[in-house]
mmCIF file of C-alpha atoms in Angstrom:
data_model
loop_
_atom_site.group_PDB
_atom_site.id
_atom_site.type_symbol
_atom_site.label_atom_id
_atom_site.label_comp_id
_atom_site.label_asym_id
_atom_site.label_seq_id
_atom_site.Cartn_x
_atom_site.Cartn_y
_atom_site.Cartn_z
ATOM 1 C CA MET A 135 40.498 -14.218 -10.188
ATOM 2 C CA GLY A 136 42.496 -11.006 -9.220
ATOM 3 C CA LYS A 137 42.435 -9.348 -5.687
ATOM 4 C CA LEU A 138 41.614 -5.648 -4.812
ATOM 5 C CA ILE A 139 43.677 -4.368 -1.964
ATOM 6 C CA ILE A 140 42.286 -1.735 0.132
ATOM 7 C CA ASP A 141 43.771 0.566 2.490
ATOM 8 C CA GLY A 142 40.800 1.787 4.812
ATOM 9 C CA GLY A 143 40.145 4.786 6.581
ATOM 10 C CA GLU A 144 40.160 7.576 3.803
ATOM 11 C CA ARG A 145 37.381 9.772 2.971
ATOM 12 C CA ILE A 146 35.716 8.871 -0.278
ATOM 13 C CA SER A 147 34.885 12.657 -1.633
ATOM 14 C CA GLY A 148 34.835 13.932 -5.272
ATOM 15 C CA GLU A 149 32.745 13.538 -8.248
ATOM 16 C CA ILE A 150 32.008 10.258 -10.549
ATOM 17 C CA ARG A 151 30.258 10.176 -13.582
ATOM 18 C CA VAL A 152 28.007 7.259 -13.536
ATOM 19 C CA GLN A 153 28.632 4.570 -16.046
ATOM 20 C CA GLY A 154 25.962 3.209 -18.171
ATOM 21 C CA ALA A 155 23.554 0.365 -16.877
ATOM 22 C CA LYS A 156 24.464 -3.156 -16.826
ATOM 23 C CA ASN A 157 20.818 -4.431 -16.387
ATOM 24 C CA ALA A 158 19.618 -1.986 -19.281
ATOM 25 C CA VAL A 159 22.481 -2.694 -21.721
ATOM 26 C CA LEU A 160 22.334 -6.365 -22.006
ATOM 27 C CA PRO A 161 18.516 -6.793 -23.021
ATOM 28 C CA ILE A 162 19.229 -3.985 -25.439
ATOM 29 C CA LEU A 163 22.296 -5.407 -26.996
ATOM 30 C CA ALA A 164 20.271 -8.781 -27.330
ATOM 31 C CA ALA A 165 17.557 -6.852 -28.781
ATOM 32 C CA THR A 166 19.815 -5.731 -31.703
ATOM 33 C CA VAL A 167 19.430 -9.218 -33.106
ATOM 34 C CA MET A 168 16.026 -8.546 -34.062
ATOM 35 C CA ALA A 169 16.755 -5.646 -36.662
ATOM 36 C CA ASP A 170 18.365 -6.820 -40.124
ATOM 37 C CA GLY A 171 20.833 -3.840 -40.042
ATOM 38 C CA VAL A 172 23.124 -1.924 -37.797
ATOM 39 C CA SER A 173 22.637 -0.520 -34.333
ATOM 40 C CA VAL A 174 24.967 1.966 -32.312
ATOM 41 C CA ILE A 175 24.719 1.576 -28.742
ATOM 42 C CA LYS A 176 26.302 4.366 -26.465
ATOM 43 C CA ASN A 177 27.162 4.985 -23.165
ATOM 44 C CA CYS A 178 27.563 1.095 -23.002
ATOM 45 C CA PRO A 179 29.802 0.137 -19.817
ATOM 46 C CA SER A 180 33.145 -1.758 -20.015
ATOM 47 C CA LEU A 181 32.055 -5.073 -17.858
ATOM 48 C CA ARG A 182 32.587 -8.782 -18.097
ATOM 49 C CA ASP A 183 28.958 -9.395 -18.674
ATOM 50 C CA VAL A 184 28.876 -7.042 -21.537
ATOM 51 C CA ASP A 185 32.139 -8.504 -23.229
ATOM 52 C CA LYS A 186 30.220 -11.891 -23.023
ATOM 53 C CA THR A 187 27.234 -10.696 -24.514
ATOM 54 C CA ASP A 188 29.369 -9.212 -27.352
ATOM 55 C CA LEU A 189 30.759 -12.610 -27.642
ATOM 56 C CA VAL A 190 27.127 -14.074 -27.940
ATOM 57 C CA LEU A 191 26.265 -11.633 -30.673
ATOM 58 C CA GLU A 192 29.496 -12.654 -32.630
ATOM 59 C CA ARG A 193 28.899 -16.619 -32.264
ATOM 60 C CA LEU A 194 25.333 -15.827 -33.811
ATOM 61 C CA GLY A 195 27.223 -14.305 -36.885
ATOM 62 C CA CYS A 196 26.858 -10.542 -35.887
ATOM 63 C CA ILE A 197 29.679 -8.102 -36.234
ATOM 64 C CA VAL A 198 30.472 -6.138 -33.173
ATOM 65 C CA ARG A 199 32.598 -3.177 -32.789
ATOM 66 C CA ARG A 200 33.396 -1.317 -29.637
ATOM 67 C CA GLU A 201 35.140 2.040 -29.543
ATOM 68 C CA GLU A 202 35.521 3.425 -25.955
ATOM 69 C CA ASN A 203 31.786 3.333 -24.734
ATOM 70 C CA VAL A 204 30.114 2.733 -28.266
ATOM 71 C CA VAL A 205 29.455 -0.775 -29.107
ATOM 72 C CA THR A 206 28.385 -1.210 -32.909
ATOM 73 C CA VAL A 207 26.487 -4.211 -33.808
ATOM 74 C CA ASP A 208 25.870 -4.985 -37.344
ATOM 75 C CA THR A 209 23.281 -8.040 -37.721
ATOM 76 C CA ARG A 210 23.039 -8.593 -41.392
ATOM 77 C CA GLY A 211 25.140 -11.543 -41.422
ATOM 78 C CA MET A 212 23.489 -13.576 -38.447
ATOM 79 C CA CYS A 213 23.646 -16.754 -39.433
ATOM 80 C CA ASP A 214 22.740 -19.123 -36.332
ATOM 81 C CA CYS A 215 20.166 -19.333 -33.657
ATOM 82 C CA GLU A 216 21.760 -21.548 -31.021
ATOM 83 C CA ILE A 217 24.110 -20.139 -27.824
ATOM 84 C CA CYS A 218 26.413 -22.476 -26.577
ATOM 85 C CA GLU A 219 26.572 -23.928 -23.311
ATOM 86 C CA ASP A 220 29.633 -22.385 -21.970
ATOM 87 C CA LEU A 221 28.448 -18.706 -22.481
ATOM 88 C CA MET A 222 24.920 -19.327 -21.266
ATOM 89 C CA ARG A 223 26.677 -21.246 -17.935
ATOM 90 C CA GLU A 224 28.898 -17.760 -17.261
ATOM 91 C CA MET A 225 25.756 -15.321 -17.580
ATOM 92 C CA ARG A 226 22.155 -15.645 -16.273
ATOM 93 C CA SER A 227 20.970 -12.690 -18.233
ATOM 94 C CA SER A 228 21.960 -14.559 -21.616
ATOM 95 C CA ILE A 229 18.208 -16.206 -21.185
ATOM 96 C CA ILE A 230 17.063 -12.839 -22.626
ATOM 97 C CA PHE A 231 18.603 -13.887 -26.058
ATOM 98 C CA LEU A 232 15.754 -16.310 -26.210
ATOM 99 C CA GLY A 233 12.793 -14.056 -27.260
ATOM 100 C CA ALA A 234 14.944 -11.979 -29.466
ATOM 101 C CA ILE A 235 16.382 -15.048 -31.682
ATOM 102 C CA ILE A 236 12.919 -16.552 -31.759
ATOM 103 C CA SER A 237 11.603 -12.960 -32.787
ATOM 104 C CA ARG A 238 14.041 -13.140 -35.731
ATOM 105 C CA CYS A 239 14.678 -16.775 -36.698
ATOM 106 C CA LYS A 240 11.363 -18.406 -35.320
ATOM 107 C CA ARG A 241 13.867 -20.767 -33.836
ATOM 108 C CA ALA A 242 16.155 -20.772 -31.088
ATOM 109 C CA VAL A 243 18.258 -23.373 -29.001
ATOM 110 C CA VAL A 244 19.840 -22.166 -25.632
ATOM 111 C CA SER A 245 21.262 -24.371 -22.593
ATOM 112 C CA MET A 246 20.049 -23.440 -18.907
ATOM 113 C CA PRO A 247 21.565 -20.451 -18.020
ATOM 114 C CA GLY A 248 24.147 -19.639 -15.066
ATOM 115 C CA GLY A 249 25.112 -16.537 -13.488
ATOM 116 C CA CYS A 250 25.840 -15.489 -9.852
ATOM 117 C CA PRO A 251 24.993 -18.081 -7.443
ATOM 118 C CA ILE A 252 22.543 -15.916 -5.464
ATOM 119 C CA GLY A 253 19.623 -18.436 -5.266
ATOM 120 C CA LEU A 254 16.923 -19.936 -7.714
ATOM 121 C CA ARG A 255 16.120 -17.806 -10.595
ATOM 122 C CA PRO A 256 13.766 -20.078 -12.132
ATOM 123 C CA ILE A 257 13.015 -19.339 -16.103
ATOM 124 C CA ASP A 258 9.386 -21.005 -15.900
ATOM 125 C CA LEU A 259 7.933 -17.786 -16.384
ATOM 126 C CA HIS A 260 9.756 -16.779 -19.615
ATOM 127 C CA LEU A 261 8.871 -20.332 -20.899
ATOM 128 C CA LYS A 262 5.212 -20.324 -19.758
ATOM 129 C CA ALA A 263 4.743 -16.880 -21.406
ATOM 130 C CA LEU A 264 6.383 -17.910 -24.919
ATOM 131 C CA LYS A 265 4.144 -21.017 -24.881
ATOM 132 C CA GLU A 266 0.972 -18.880 -24.478
ATOM 133 C CA MET A 267 2.363 -16.512 -27.800
ATOM 134 C CA GLY A 268 2.543 -20.093 -30.003
ATOM 135 C CA VAL A 269 6.169 -21.054 -29.380
ATOM 136 C CA SER A 270 6.814 -24.920 -28.975
ATOM 137 C CA ILE A 271 9.052 -25.525 -26.173
ATOM 138 C CA GLN A 272 11.405 -29.019 -25.519
ATOM 139 C CA GLU A 273 13.432 -29.203 -22.817
ATOM 140 C CA GLU A 274 15.963 -32.184 -22.926
ATOM 141 C CA HIS A 275 19.511 -32.694 -21.847
ATOM 142 C CA GLY A 276 19.854 -29.492 -20.188
ATOM 143 C CA TYR A 277 18.678 -27.446 -23.612
ATOM 144 C CA ILE A 278 16.003 -25.460 -24.425
ATOM 145 C CA ASN A 279 14.778 -25.965 -27.862
ATOM 146 C CA CYS A 280 12.106 -23.517 -29.123
ATOM 147 C CA LYS A 281 10.201 -23.257 -32.389
ATOM 148 C CA ALA A 282 7.516 -21.034 -33.522
ATOM 149 C CA GLU A 283 6.129 -20.753 -37.235
ATOM 150 C CA LYS A 284 4.277 -17.858 -36.238
ATOM 151 C CA ILE A 285 4.330 -15.915 -32.681
ATOM 152 C CA ARG A 286 0.967 -14.658 -31.714
ATOM 153 C CA GLY A 287 -0.308 -12.010 -29.661
ATOM 154 C CA GLY A 288 -2.086 -12.474 -26.701
ATOM 155 C CA ASN A 289 -3.096 -11.625 -23.084
ATOM 156 C CA ILE A 290 0.033 -12.601 -20.763
ATOM 157 C CA HIS A 291 -0.190 -12.488 -17.187
ATOM 158 C CA LEU A 292 3.057 -13.021 -14.958
ATOM 159 C CA ASP A 293 2.636 -14.586 -11.668
ATOM 160 C CA PHE A 294 5.416 -12.385 -10.245
ATOM 161 C CA PRO A 295 6.833 -9.094 -11.861
ATOM 162 C CA SER A 296 9.844 -10.504 -13.093
ATOM 163 C CA VAL A 297 12.253 -8.343 -15.177
ATOM 164 C CA GLY A 298 13.658 -11.029 -17.401
ATOM 165 C CA ALA A 299 10.265 -12.588 -18.304
ATOM 166 C CA THR A 300 8.881 -9.097 -18.922
ATOM 167 C CA GLU A 301 11.959 -8.517 -21.251
ATOM 168 C CA ASN A 302 11.695 -11.837 -23.117
ATOM 169 C CA VAL A 303 7.627 -11.491 -23.646
ATOM 170 C CA MET A 304 8.332 -7.797 -24.957
ATOM 171 C CA LEU A 305 11.237 -9.133 -27.517
ATOM 172 C CA ALA A 306 8.948 -11.831 -28.718
ATOM 173 C CA ALA A 307 5.710 -9.966 -28.902
ATOM 174 C CA VAL A 308 7.210 -6.666 -30.982
ATOM 175 C CA CYS A 309 7.269 -8.570 -34.422
ATOM 176 C CA ALA A 310 4.298 -10.947 -33.545
ATOM 177 C CA ASP A 311 0.944 -10.926 -35.225
ATOM 178 C CA GLY A 312 -1.470 -9.150 -33.328
ATOM 179 C CA ILE A 313 -1.593 -6.901 -29.905
ATOM 180 C CA THR A 314 0.044 -8.315 -26.922
ATOM 181 C CA THR A 315 -0.916 -7.358 -23.082
ATOM 182 C CA VAL A 316 1.402 -8.184 -20.628
ATOM 183 C CA SER A 317 -0.205 -7.642 -17.071
ATOM 184 C CA ASN A 318 1.739 -7.650 -13.710
ATOM 185 C CA ALA A 319 4.853 -6.446 -15.818
ATOM 186 C CA ALA A 320 7.959 -5.630 -14.016
ATOM 187 C CA ARG A 321 8.174 -1.914 -13.611
ATOM 188 C CA GLU A 322 11.977 -1.395 -13.405
ATOM 189 C CA PRO A 323 13.583 1.558 -15.312
ATOM 190 C CA GLU A 324 15.637 -0.916 -17.342
ATOM 191 C CA ILE A 325 12.110 -1.821 -18.700
ATOM 192 C CA VAL A 326 11.597 1.595 -19.638
ATOM 193 C CA ASP A 327 14.914 1.867 -21.280
ATOM 194 C CA LEU A 328 14.228 -1.522 -23.377
ATOM 195 C CA SER A 329 10.870 -0.013 -24.443
ATOM 196 C CA ASN A 330 12.419 3.008 -25.690
ATOM 197 C CA PHE A 331 15.092 1.363 -27.785
ATOM 198 C CA LEU A 332 12.598 -1.076 -29.160
ATOM 199 C CA ASN A 333 10.240 2.153 -30.053
ATOM 200 C CA SER A 334 13.239 3.495 -31.678
ATOM 201 C CA MET A 335 13.864 0.449 -33.773
ATOM 202 C CA GLY A 336 10.260 0.902 -35.346
ATOM 203 C CA ALA A 337 8.360 -1.228 -32.480
ATOM 204 C CA ARG A 338 5.305 -0.191 -31.100
ATOM 205 C CA VAL A 339 5.490 -0.500 -27.035
ATOM 206 C CA TYR A 340 3.447 1.203 -24.955
ATOM 207 C CA GLY A 341 2.913 1.575 -20.980
ATOM 208 C CA ALA A 342 6.591 0.430 -20.039
ATOM 209 C CA GLY A 343 7.074 1.431 -16.324
ATOM 210 C CA GLY A 344 3.444 0.655 -15.506
ATOM 211 C CA SER A 345 2.343 -2.899 -14.496
ATOM 212 C CA VAL A 346 0.310 -3.288 -17.735
ATOM 213 C CA ILE A 347 2.458 -3.202 -20.998
ATOM 214 C CA THR A 348 0.840 -3.533 -24.509
ATOM 215 C CA ILE A 349 2.729 -4.361 -27.570
ATOM 216 C CA HIS A 350 1.298 -3.872 -31.123
ATOM 217 C CA GLY A 351 3.224 -6.166 -33.338
ATOM 218 C CA VAL A 352 5.088 -4.834 -36.627
ATOM 219 C CA GLU A 353 6.218 -6.324 -39.449
ATOM 220 C CA LYS A 354 9.753 -5.340 -39.222
ATOM 221 C CA LEU A 355 12.579 -3.468 -37.045
ATOM 222 C CA ASN A 356 15.363 -1.303 -38.104
ATOM 223 C CA GLY A 357 18.592 -0.737 -36.867
ATOM 224 C CA ALA A 358 18.706 2.190 -34.398
ATOM 225 C CA GLU A 359 21.390 4.504 -32.273
ATOM 226 C CA TYR A 360 20.455 4.817 -28.630
ATOM 227 C CA THR A 361 22.219 5.836 -25.582
ATOM 228 C CA ILE A 362 22.065 3.598 -22.393
ATOM 229 C CA MET A 363 20.402 5.014 -18.872
ATOM 230 C CA PRO A 364 22.740 5.503 -15.994
ATOM 231 C CA ASP A 365 23.264 2.689 -13.645
ATOM 232 C CA ARG A 366 21.054 3.313 -10.664
ATOM 233 C CA ILE A 367 22.556 0.314 -8.587
ATOM 234 C CA VAL A 368 26.527 1.466 -9.135
ATOM 235 C CA ALA A 369 25.233 5.089 -8.149
ATOM 236 C CA ALA A 370 23.622 3.710 -4.942
ATOM 237 C CA THR A 371 26.935 1.804 -4.347
ATOM 238 C CA TYR A 372 29.283 4.793 -4.666
ATOM 239 C CA LEU A 373 27.007 6.831 -2.298
ATOM 240 C CA ALA A 374 27.070 4.352 0.250
ATOM 241 C CA ALA A 375 31.121 4.028 -0.041
ATOM 242 C CA SER A 376 31.276 7.956 0.673
ATOM 243 C CA ALA A 377 28.577 7.989 3.296
ATOM 244 C CA ILE A 378 30.426 4.959 5.283
ATOM 245 C CA THR A 379 33.551 6.882 5.062
ATOM 246 C CA GLY A 380 32.347 10.335 6.086
ATOM 247 C CA GLY A 381 32.555 11.826 2.637
ATOM 248 C CA GLU A 382 31.020 14.320 0.372
ATOM 249 C CA ILE A 383 30.420 13.078 -3.064
ATOM 250 C CA CYS A 384 28.606 14.425 -6.422
ATOM 251 C CA LEU A 385 27.193 12.228 -8.997
ATOM 252 C CA ASN A 386 26.817 13.112 -12.817
ATOM 253 C CA SER A 387 24.884 11.473 -15.256
ATOM 254 C CA VAL A 388 22.862 10.094 -13.057
ATOM 255 C CA ASN A 389 18.850 9.926 -12.720
ATOM 256 C CA PRO A 390 17.711 10.590 -9.194
ATOM 257 C CA TYR A 391 14.072 9.695 -9.992
ATOM 258 C CA ASP A 392 14.967 6.026 -10.262
ATOM 259 C CA MET A 393 16.475 5.991 -7.238
ATOM 260 C CA GLY A 394 13.701 7.019 -4.656
ATOM 261 C CA ALA A 395 13.721 4.077 -2.164
ATOM 262 C CA MET A 396 17.974 4.109 -1.881
ATOM 263 C CA LEU A 397 18.039 7.720 -1.309
ATOM 264 C CA HIS A 398 15.287 7.625 1.101
ATOM 265 C CA VAL A 399 17.117 5.021 3.067
ATOM 266 C CA LEU A 400 20.223 7.082 2.775
ATOM 267 C CA GLU A 401 18.332 9.887 4.506
ATOM 268 C CA GLU A 402 16.925 7.722 7.180
ATOM 269 C CA MET A 403 20.894 7.088 7.972
ATOM 270 C CA GLY A 404 21.778 10.779 8.359
ATOM 271 C CA ALA A 405 22.678 11.494 4.810
ATOM 272 C CA LYS A 406 22.213 15.207 3.423
ATOM 273 C CA ILE A 407 20.936 14.455 -0.236
ATOM 274 C CA ARG A 408 20.395 17.340 -2.871
ATOM 275 C CA CYS A 409 19.536 16.291 -6.152
ATOM 276 C CA GLU A 410 19.807 18.559 -9.270
ATOM 277 C CA ASN A 411 18.317 17.182 -12.558
ATOM 278 C CA SER A 412 21.063 14.617 -13.596
ATOM 279 C CA ARG A 413 23.163 14.920 -10.575
ATOM 280 C CA ILE A 414 23.037 13.714 -6.954
ATOM 281 C CA ILE A 415 24.951 15.363 -4.282
ATOM 282 C CA GLN A 416 25.484 13.877 -0.825
ATOM 283 C CA THR A 417 27.166 14.854 2.359
ATOM 284 C CA ALA A 418 27.507 12.147 4.955
ATOM 285 C CA PRO A 419 26.602 12.547 8.436
ATOM 286 C CA LYS A 420 29.276 12.567 11.556
ATOM 287 C CA THR A 421 27.670 9.395 12.528
ATOM 288 C CA LEU A 422 25.363 7.182 10.521
ATOM 289 C CA ARG A 423 21.898 6.115 11.905
ATOM 290 C CA SER A 424 20.715 2.747 11.700
ATOM 291 C CA VAL A 425 17.302 1.723 9.634
ATOM 292 C CA HIS A 426 14.787 -0.089 11.326
ATOM 293 C CA THR A 427 13.588 -2.459 8.596
ATOM 294 C CA ILE A 428 14.628 -2.746 4.981
ATOM 295 C CA ARG A 429 12.681 -4.851 2.682
ATOM 296 C CA THR A 430 13.606 -6.014 -0.772
ATOM 297 C CA MET A 431 10.796 -5.561 -3.322
ATOM 298 C CA PRO A 432 10.463 -5.224 -7.063
ATOM 299 C CA TYR A 433 10.549 -1.465 -8.010
ATOM 300 C CA PRO A 434 9.753 0.790 -7.069
ATOM 301 C CA GLY A 435 10.375 -0.938 -3.528
ATOM 302 C CA PHE A 436 13.919 -1.436 -2.151
ATOM 303 C CA PRO A 437 16.171 -3.407 -4.820
ATOM 304 C CA THR A 438 17.560 -6.678 -3.881
ATOM 305 C CA ASP A 439 20.675 -5.620 -5.959
ATOM 306 C CA ILE A 440 21.466 -2.875 -3.413
ATOM 307 C CA GLN A 441 20.774 -4.897 -0.371
ATOM 308 C CA SER A 442 24.374 -6.326 0.435
ATOM 309 C CA PRO A 443 26.085 -2.954 -0.293
ATOM 310 C CA PHE A 444 23.642 -1.093 2.204
ATOM 311 C CA MET A 445 24.179 -3.788 4.829
ATOM 312 C CA ALA A 446 28.123 -2.952 4.690
ATOM 313 C CA LEU A 447 26.863 0.333 5.349
ATOM 314 C CA ALA A 448 24.511 -0.399 8.271
ATOM 315 C CA SER A 449 27.314 -2.620 9.697
ATOM 316 C CA MET A 450 28.798 0.782 11.172
ATOM 317 C CA ALA A 451 25.535 2.650 11.747
ATOM 318 C CA ARG A 452 24.344 3.369 15.260
ATOM 319 C CA GLY A 453 21.865 1.168 16.312
ATOM 320 C CA THR A 454 19.988 -2.080 15.100
ATOM 321 C CA SER A 455 19.001 -2.514 11.358
ATOM 322 C CA VAL A 456 17.041 -5.487 9.915
ATOM 323 C CA PHE A 457 17.055 -6.715 6.251
ATOM 324 C CA ILE A 458 14.514 -8.849 4.786
ATOM 325 C CA GLU A 459 15.326 -10.423 1.592
ATOM 326 C CA ASN A 460 12.350 -11.191 -0.590
ATOM 327 C CA ILE A 461 13.474 -11.606 -3.777
ATOM 328 C CA PHE A 462 16.497 -14.187 -3.465
ATOM 329 C CA GLU A 463 16.887 -16.756 -0.753
ATOM 330 C CA ASN A 464 20.664 -16.962 -1.219
ATOM 331 C CA ARG A 465 21.826 -13.465 -0.844
ATOM 332 C CA PHE A 466 23.457 -13.259 2.444
ATOM 333 C CA GLN A 467 26.577 -15.061 1.113
ATOM 334 C CA HIS A 468 28.672 -11.430 1.993
ATOM 335 C CA VAL A 469 27.580 -11.912 5.780
ATOM 336 C CA ASP A 470 30.308 -14.383 6.852
ATOM 337 C CA GLU A 471 32.948 -12.036 5.138
ATOM 338 C CA LEU A 472 31.659 -8.861 6.880
ATOM 339 C CA THR A 473 31.670 -10.777 10.335
ATOM 340 C CA ARG A 474 35.451 -11.645 9.454
ATOM 341 C CA MET A 475 35.893 -7.970 9.556
ATOM 342 C CA GLY A 476 34.136 -7.243 12.708
ATOM 343 C CA ALA A 477 30.611 -6.562 11.822
ATOM 344 C CA ASP A 478 27.701 -8.191 13.986
ATOM 345 C CA ILE A 479 25.151 -9.844 11.934
ATOM 346 C CA LYS A 480 22.896 -12.554 12.676
ATOM 347 C CA VAL A 481 20.929 -14.253 9.984
ATOM 348 C CA GLU A 482 17.834 -16.506 10.617
ATOM 349 C CA GLY A 483 16.276 -17.371 7.128
ATOM 350 C CA ARG A 484 15.517 -14.451 4.821
ATOM 351 C CA SER A 485 16.252 -11.952 7.515
ATOM 352 C CA ALA A 486 19.428 -10.659 8.892
ATOM 353 C CA VAL A 487 19.856 -8.247 11.761
ATOM 354 C CA VAL A 488 22.510 -5.962 11.988
ATOM 355 C CA ARG A 489 23.831 -4.397 15.058
ATOM 356 C CA GLY A 490 26.250 -1.368 14.283
ATOM 357 C CA VAL A 491 30.056 -1.645 15.342
ATOM 358 C CA ARG A 492 32.289 1.307 16.149
ATOM 359 C CA GLU A 493 35.027 -0.071 13.673
ATOM 360 C CA LEU A 494 35.691 -2.845 11.440
ATOM 361 C CA GLN A 495 39.199 -4.259 10.714
ATOM 362 C CA GLY A 496 40.812 -5.358 7.686
ATOM 363 C CA ALA A 497 40.924 -8.902 6.583
ATOM 364 C CA ASN A 498 41.208 -11.141 3.854
ATOM 365 C CA VAL A 499 37.866 -11.776 2.458
ATOM 366 C CA VAL A 500 36.226 -13.076 -0.669
ATOM 367 C CA ALA A 501 33.602 -11.809 -2.936
ATOM 368 C CA ARG A 502 31.159 -14.907 -3.870
ATOM 369 C CA GLU A 503 28.764 -12.636 -6.023
ATOM 370 C CA LEU A 504 28.633 -9.422 -7.869
ATOM 371 C CA ARG A 505 26.722 -7.156 -5.292
ATOM 372 C CA GLY A 506 28.337 -8.858 -2.211
ATOM 373 C CA GLY A 507 31.731 -8.325 -3.573
ATOM 374 C CA ALA A 508 30.730 -4.330 -3.833
ATOM 375 C CA ALA A 509 29.452 -4.937 -0.011
ATOM 376 C CA LEU A 510 33.195 -6.178 0.903
ATOM 377 C CA VAL A 511 34.490 -2.942 -1.040
ATOM 378 C CA ILE A 512 32.743 -0.625 0.888
ATOM 379 C CA ALA A 513 33.328 -2.181 4.397
ATOM 380 C CA ALA A 514 36.794 -2.202 3.690
ATOM 381 C CA LEU A 515 37.032 1.607 2.822
ATOM 382 C CA ALA A 516 35.988 2.196 6.170
ATOM 383 C CA ALA A 517 37.920 -0.424 7.883
ATOM 384 C CA ASN A 518 41.153 0.066 9.919
ATOM 385 C CA GLY A 519 44.337 -1.579 7.948
ATOM 386 C CA THR A 520 44.178 -3.342 5.075
ATOM 387 C CA THR A 521 41.827 -5.572 3.521
ATOM 388 C CA SER A 522 42.307 -8.050 0.323
ATOM 389 C CA VAL A 523 39.203 -8.923 -1.544
ATOM 390 C CA SER A 524 39.626 -11.834 -3.841
ATOM 391 C CA GLY A 525 37.000 -13.042 -6.467
ATOM 392 C CA VAL A 526 36.996 -9.739 -8.220
ATOM 393 C CA ASP A 527 35.839 -11.405 -11.450
ATOM 394 C CA PHE A 528 32.348 -11.442 -10.129
ATOM 395 C CA ILE A 529 32.754 -7.417 -9.460
ATOM 396 C CA ASP A 530 33.871 -7.074 -12.686
ATOM 397 C CA ARG A 531 30.584 -8.117 -14.091
ATOM 398 C CA GLY A 532 28.643 -5.223 -12.939
ATOM 399 C CA TYR A 533 31.127 -2.397 -12.051
ATOM 400 C CA GLU A 534 33.253 -0.832 -14.678
ATOM 401 C CA ASN A 535 36.985 -0.244 -13.009
ATOM 402 C CA ILE A 536 35.722 0.230 -9.590
ATOM 403 C CA GLU A 537 39.250 0.923 -8.340
ATOM 404 C CA LYS A 538 39.967 4.018 -10.715
ATOM 405 C CA TYR A 539 36.437 5.522 -9.804
ATOM 406 C CA LEU A 540 37.122 4.953 -6.085
ATOM 407 C CA GLN A 541 40.791 5.947 -6.575
ATOM 408 C CA SER A 542 39.572 9.392 -8.186
ATOM 409 C CA CYS A 543 37.652 10.192 -4.708
ATOM 410 C CA GLY A 544 40.533 9.303 -2.609
ATOM 411 C CA ALA A 545 40.286 5.699 -2.021
ATOM 412 C CA LYS A 546 43.857 3.967 -1.480
ATOM 413 C CA ILE A 547 42.627 0.649 -3.788
ATOM 414 C CA ARG A 548 44.882 -1.351 -6.238
ATOM 415 C CA ARG A 549 44.251 -4.420 -8.196
ATOM 416 C CA GLU A 550 46.752 -7.097 -8.038
#
C-alpha cells in the first residue's frame, strides 16, 4: 500500500467539483446485468471499488469499457452466474450482485463478502427477503447458492432499514411476478438513484426515498444511459477538511438537500454555509465549536460514513463533543491514530468523548478502513509538521484522487 505525505498548516480554500457517489454507482453497475443490452453510466468515479465491480462484470461475461468518467456495460454476452471468492472478499458491496444475477439468470453462486473491517454487517436480511420471494438458498463451505425458477412478488418487511438489503430486494423484484412491497426500507438518496436508474431501464419502482417502496414486476429491462448522483460523503469530507484548516471552499455539482444532517453539524460548529442549487459555499470560523452529541443513524439521520472525518474535526474544536455509533460496532479504529497525533479521545463501547485540543502534531499513522483513513487526512491537514498516512488503498476505495483535489485547494500533500 502507498502513503500520503501531508505537511500540515495550509488553509484548504478553493473550488472542488464533487465526484459521483460510490454508494450509488456500485448497485447501479450491478443492475446493468439485468438488461440484455448496453448501458452507459456517466459521472462514474475512478475508485478501487468501481474497478473491482467492473472486474466482476467482466468475469460474468459482460464487456466493460471506460473512457474518463463514463463506463459502458454490454451484457449481451453474459454467460456466468458465479462470482469468485477473491472478488467477494475484497468488496462487501459485491453482495448486491446477488439480487441482480438471480433476476436475470434465476441462479447465483457467491461467497460470503468482505470489505472494510468496521464490524459485523450480516447479510441475513438479504437472504431472508429473497427466500420470501421464492428463492431457494443453501449456504455451504462459505458459499451462497441461490436458485429460483420463478421470483414472486410479496410483502417484504425489513427488521432494519438496511441499504444493501433494500437494494437487493429491489433488484430481485423488478422482473418478479406480481407486486412487491418493501416496508421499513432504507431511505438513503442512493436508493433513490438506483430506483431512477431501474425506471430508466423500464422498471416500475415507486416510493424510493420513503419507508415503503412498491415494485411492479415487468417482463424485461432495457439498457439505459444514466448519470450518477454526487457523493454526499465525499462532499462533507472536503467541507470538514476546509473547516479544520480555517479555509473557505465552494463545492460544485453537489446536492445540498441530501446533506441536511451533516450541514447542520457544521453550522453548529461555527461554519457559515450558503447553498445555491448544486453548490455549497462554506466559510470556516476562527475557532471551531464542539457539538454536544452526534448519533449515527439511518438516513435522514447523521451518516455513519462521515462519523470518523467529523471526529477529526471535533478533535480541534473548543469544548467536548460526544459521538455515539449506532450502526457499526467497530467504527472507532481511527481513534488510536488520532490520539497518536495529540487528539484527546476516550472510547467506551459505542461512545467516544472528544475533548478539543489547540493543536495536533504530525505523526506516522495507518488507515485501517476507508472513512477512518479520510479522518486521518483531515487531521493531518491541520497538524503541525508532517504526517505520513499509510494504508492509502483503503482511502482509494471511496475517494477519487484525494491528493489532487486537496492540492487544488492549497494542501501540501503527495503520494509515495
